[in-house]
Coordinates of C-alpha atoms in Angstrom, one line a residue:
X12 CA 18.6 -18.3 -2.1
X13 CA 16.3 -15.4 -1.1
X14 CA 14.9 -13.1 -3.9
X15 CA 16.6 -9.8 -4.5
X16 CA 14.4 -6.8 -3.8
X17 CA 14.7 -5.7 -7.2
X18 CA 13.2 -9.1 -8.4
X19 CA 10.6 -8.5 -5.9
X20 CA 9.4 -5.4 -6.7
X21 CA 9.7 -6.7 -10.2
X22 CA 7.8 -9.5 -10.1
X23 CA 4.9 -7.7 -7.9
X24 CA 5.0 -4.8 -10.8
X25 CA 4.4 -7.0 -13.1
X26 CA 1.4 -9.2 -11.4
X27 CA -0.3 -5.3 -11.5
X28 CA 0.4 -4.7 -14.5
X29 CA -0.8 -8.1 -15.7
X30 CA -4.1 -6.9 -14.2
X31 CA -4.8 -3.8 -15.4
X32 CA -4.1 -5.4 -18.9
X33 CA -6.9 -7.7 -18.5
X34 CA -8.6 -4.5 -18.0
X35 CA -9.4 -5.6 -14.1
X36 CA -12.0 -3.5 -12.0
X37 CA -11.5 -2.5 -9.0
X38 CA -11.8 -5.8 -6.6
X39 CA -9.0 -7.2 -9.5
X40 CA -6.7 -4.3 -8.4
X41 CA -7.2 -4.1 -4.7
X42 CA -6.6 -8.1 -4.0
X43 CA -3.4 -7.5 -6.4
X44 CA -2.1 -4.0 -4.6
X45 CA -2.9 -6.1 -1.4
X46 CA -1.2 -9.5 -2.4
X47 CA 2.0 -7.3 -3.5
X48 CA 2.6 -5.5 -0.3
X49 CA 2.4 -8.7 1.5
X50 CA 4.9 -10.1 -1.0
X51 CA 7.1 -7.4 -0.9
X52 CA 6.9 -4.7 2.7
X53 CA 9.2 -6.2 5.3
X54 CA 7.7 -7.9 8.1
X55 CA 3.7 -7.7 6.7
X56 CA 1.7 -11.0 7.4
X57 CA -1.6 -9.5 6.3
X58 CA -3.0 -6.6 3.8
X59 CA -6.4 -5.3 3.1
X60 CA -7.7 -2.2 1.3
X61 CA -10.8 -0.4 3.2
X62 CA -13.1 2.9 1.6
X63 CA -15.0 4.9 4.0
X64 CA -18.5 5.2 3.4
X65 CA -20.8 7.9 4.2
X66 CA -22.0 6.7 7.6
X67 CA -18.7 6.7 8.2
X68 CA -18.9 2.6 8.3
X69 CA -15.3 0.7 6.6
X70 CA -16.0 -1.6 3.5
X71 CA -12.8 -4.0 3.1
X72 CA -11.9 -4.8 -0.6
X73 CA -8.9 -7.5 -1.2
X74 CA -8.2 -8.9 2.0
X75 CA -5.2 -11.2 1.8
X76 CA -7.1 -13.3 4.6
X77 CA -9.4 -13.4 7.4
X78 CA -7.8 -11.9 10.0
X79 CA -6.8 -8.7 7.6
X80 CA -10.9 -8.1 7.1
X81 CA -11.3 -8.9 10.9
X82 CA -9.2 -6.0 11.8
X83 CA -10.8 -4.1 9.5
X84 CA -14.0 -4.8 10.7
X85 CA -13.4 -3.8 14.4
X86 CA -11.6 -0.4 13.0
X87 CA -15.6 0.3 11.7
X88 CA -16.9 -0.9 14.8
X89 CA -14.8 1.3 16.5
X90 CA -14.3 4.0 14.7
X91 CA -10.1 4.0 15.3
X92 CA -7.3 2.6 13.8
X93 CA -4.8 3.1 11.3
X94 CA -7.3 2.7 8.5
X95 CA -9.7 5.1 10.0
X96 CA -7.5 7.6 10.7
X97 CA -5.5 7.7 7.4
X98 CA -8.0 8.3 6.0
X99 CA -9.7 10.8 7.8
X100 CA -7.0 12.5 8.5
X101 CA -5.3 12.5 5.6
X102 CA -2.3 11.1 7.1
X103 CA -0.1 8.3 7.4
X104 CA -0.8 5.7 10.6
X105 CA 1.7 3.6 12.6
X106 CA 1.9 1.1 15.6
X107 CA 4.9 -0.8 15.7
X108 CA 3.7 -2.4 18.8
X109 CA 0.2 -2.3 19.6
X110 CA 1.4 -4.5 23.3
X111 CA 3.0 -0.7 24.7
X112 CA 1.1 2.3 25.2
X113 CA -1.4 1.9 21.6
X114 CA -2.3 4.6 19.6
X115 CA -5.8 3.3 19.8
X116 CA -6.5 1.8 22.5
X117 CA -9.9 0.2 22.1
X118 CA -8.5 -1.6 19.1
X119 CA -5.7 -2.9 20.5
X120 CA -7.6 -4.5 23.2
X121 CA -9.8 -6.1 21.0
X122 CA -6.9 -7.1 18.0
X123 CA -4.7 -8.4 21.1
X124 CA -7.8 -10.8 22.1
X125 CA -9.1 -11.7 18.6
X126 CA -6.2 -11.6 16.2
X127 CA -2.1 -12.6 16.1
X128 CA -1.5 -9.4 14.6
X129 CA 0.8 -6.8 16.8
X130 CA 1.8 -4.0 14.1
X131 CA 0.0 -1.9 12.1
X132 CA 0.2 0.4 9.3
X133 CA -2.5 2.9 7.4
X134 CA -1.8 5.0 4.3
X135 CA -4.4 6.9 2.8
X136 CA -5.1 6.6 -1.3
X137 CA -7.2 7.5 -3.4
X138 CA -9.6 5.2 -5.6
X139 CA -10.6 7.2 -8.8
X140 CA -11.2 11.1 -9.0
X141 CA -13.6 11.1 -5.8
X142 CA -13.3 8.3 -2.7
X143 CA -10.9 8.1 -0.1
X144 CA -9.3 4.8 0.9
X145 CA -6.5 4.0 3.1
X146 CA -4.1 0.4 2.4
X147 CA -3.8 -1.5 5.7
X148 CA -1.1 -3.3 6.9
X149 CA -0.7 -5.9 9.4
X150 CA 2.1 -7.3 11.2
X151 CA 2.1 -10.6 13.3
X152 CA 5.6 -9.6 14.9
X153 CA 5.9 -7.2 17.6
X154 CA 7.6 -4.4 16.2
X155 CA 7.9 -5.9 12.7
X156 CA 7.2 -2.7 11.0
X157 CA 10.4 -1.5 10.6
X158 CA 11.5 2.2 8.7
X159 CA 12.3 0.1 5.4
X160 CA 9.1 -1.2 5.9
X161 CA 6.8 1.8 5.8
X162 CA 9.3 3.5 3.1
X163 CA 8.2 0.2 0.7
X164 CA 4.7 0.3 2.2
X165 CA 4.6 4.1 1.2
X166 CA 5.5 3.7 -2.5
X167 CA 3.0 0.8 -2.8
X168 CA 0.4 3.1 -1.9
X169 CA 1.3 5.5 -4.3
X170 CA 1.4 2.7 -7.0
X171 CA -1.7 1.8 -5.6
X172 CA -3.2 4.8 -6.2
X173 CA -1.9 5.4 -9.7
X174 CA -3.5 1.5 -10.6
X175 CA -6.9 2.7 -9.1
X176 CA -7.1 5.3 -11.3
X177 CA -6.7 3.2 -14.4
X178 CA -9.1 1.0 -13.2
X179 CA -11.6 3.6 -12.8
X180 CA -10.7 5.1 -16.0
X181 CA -10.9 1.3 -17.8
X182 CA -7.3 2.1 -19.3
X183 CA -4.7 -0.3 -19.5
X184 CA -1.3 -0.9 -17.8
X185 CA 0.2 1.9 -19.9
X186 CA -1.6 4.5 -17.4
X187 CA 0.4 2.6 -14.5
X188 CA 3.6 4.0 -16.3
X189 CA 2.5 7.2 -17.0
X190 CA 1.6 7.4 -14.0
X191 CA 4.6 6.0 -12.0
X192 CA 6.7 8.2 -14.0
X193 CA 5.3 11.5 -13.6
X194 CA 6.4 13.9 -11.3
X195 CA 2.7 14.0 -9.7
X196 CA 3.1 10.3 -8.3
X197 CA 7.1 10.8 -7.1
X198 CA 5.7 13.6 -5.2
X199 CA 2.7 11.7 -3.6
X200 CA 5.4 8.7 -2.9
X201 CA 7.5 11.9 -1.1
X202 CA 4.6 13.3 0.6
X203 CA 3.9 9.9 2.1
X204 CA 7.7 9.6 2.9
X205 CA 7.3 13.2 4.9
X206 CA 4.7 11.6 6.8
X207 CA 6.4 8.1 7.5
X208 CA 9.6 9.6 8.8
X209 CA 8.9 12.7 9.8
X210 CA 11.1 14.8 7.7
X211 CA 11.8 17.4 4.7
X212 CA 10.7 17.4 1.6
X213 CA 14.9 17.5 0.7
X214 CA 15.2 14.8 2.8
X215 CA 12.3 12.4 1.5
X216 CA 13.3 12.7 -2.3
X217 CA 16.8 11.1 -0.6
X218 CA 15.3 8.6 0.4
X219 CA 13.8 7.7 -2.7
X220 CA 17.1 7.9 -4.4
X221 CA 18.6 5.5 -1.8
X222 CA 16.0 3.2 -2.2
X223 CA 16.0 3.8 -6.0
X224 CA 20.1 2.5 -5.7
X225 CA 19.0 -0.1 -3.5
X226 CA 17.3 -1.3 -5.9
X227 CA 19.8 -0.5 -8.4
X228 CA 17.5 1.4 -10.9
X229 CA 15.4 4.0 -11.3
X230 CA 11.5 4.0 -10.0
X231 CA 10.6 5.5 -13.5
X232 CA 12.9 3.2 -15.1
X233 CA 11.4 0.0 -13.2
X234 CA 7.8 1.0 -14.2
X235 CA 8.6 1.3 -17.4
X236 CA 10.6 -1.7 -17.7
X237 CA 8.0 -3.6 -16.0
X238 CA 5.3 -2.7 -18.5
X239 CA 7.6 -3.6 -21.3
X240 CA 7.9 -6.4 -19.9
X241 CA 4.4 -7.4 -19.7
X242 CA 3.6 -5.8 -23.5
X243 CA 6.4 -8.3 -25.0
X244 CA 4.1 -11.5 -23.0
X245 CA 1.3 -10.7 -23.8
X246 CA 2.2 -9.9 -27.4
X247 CA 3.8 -13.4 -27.4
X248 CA 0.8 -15.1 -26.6

């Protein structure tokens, strides 16, 4: 029997918060942000988390696998791609299909040559107060990436970017609750929603309610839960 996408989220919630208690730095946190969305975005084979550096050269930081930091590594050599641009320009990135009329061309050559991968996704977030970053997703199916996808993908980015700043702060999983329950990440998670679908900012907080039924609780609710959750184990041990 398959898992229920509330147990999912769950159970990828919880692995984060699991780190953050450990009080994990960075690397800890990006291999966990990227091992979730793996586990939990529809359709994504491979994950990796990229910063930009001043020569404008990619570093990748919690590759799932090799072909997510080879990707990543021809997005720098480049200078294109979903990564790149999410980052530059502040915006979310998508290529169902990188086979028909790419986005970026140059990439797709070389990704259709090198890799399996034949979808991508970019969403910017931020790691601590000051440096950009952008979560990467890859997709081995041809039009894989499907709207439920870069919904989920867009509220692990904002998670991501709430468990970044603990990390940078050294504070525990509690900050991953404040942080998913405050109105400032909901609206990040809607602002990246905007950008997915291309619609209102009416319009993107229904969507989160859907998917917030879908699931059959509340995104505040979940974090919360999650983390008290995680308080009771680790207590117990």
């Amino acid at each position: 029997m398959s898992q229920s996408p509330l147990a999912a989220v769950t159970e990828a919630l919880s692995a984060l918060a699991e780190v953050l208690y450990s009080r994990g730095e960075y690397d800890d946190v990006y291999a966990a942000v990227c091992r979730i969305a793996v586990d939990v975005v529809p359709g994504c084979d491979h994950a990796c988390l990229s910063t930009l550096q001043g020569g404008g050269e990619l570093t990748s930081h919690g590759a799932t696998d090799a072909v997510a930091s080879h990707v990543d590594r021809l997005e720098s050599e480049l200078r294109e791609g979903p990564c790149y641009d999410a980052m530059t320009e502040e915006s979310f990135q998508m290529d169902r299909d990188i086979r028909t009329d790419p986005s970026w061309p140059a990439l797709a050559e070389r990704v259709l040559k090198e890799t399996p991968v034949r979808g991508m996704i970019g969403y910017r977030v931020n790691v601590g107060a000051r440096k950009a970053g952008a979560l990467n997703l890859f997709s081995d199916t041809p039009g894989g990436f499907d709207a439920e996808a870069a919904d989920m993908g867009a509220i692990i980015a904002a998670f991501a970017s709430t468990a970044l700043g603990a990390a940078a702060q050294h504070e525990r999983a509690e900050t991953l609750a404040r942080g998913l329950q405050s109105n400032r990440e909901i609206g990040k998670a809607m602002g990246m929603l905007m950008s997915t679908r291309g619609i209102s900012e009416e319009e993107a907080f229904d969507t989160l309610s859907r998917m917030s039924q879908h699931l059959n609780i509340k995104l505040a609710q979940l974090a919360r839960q999650v983390v008290d959750e995680q308080m009771g184990t680790t207590a117990s041990t």
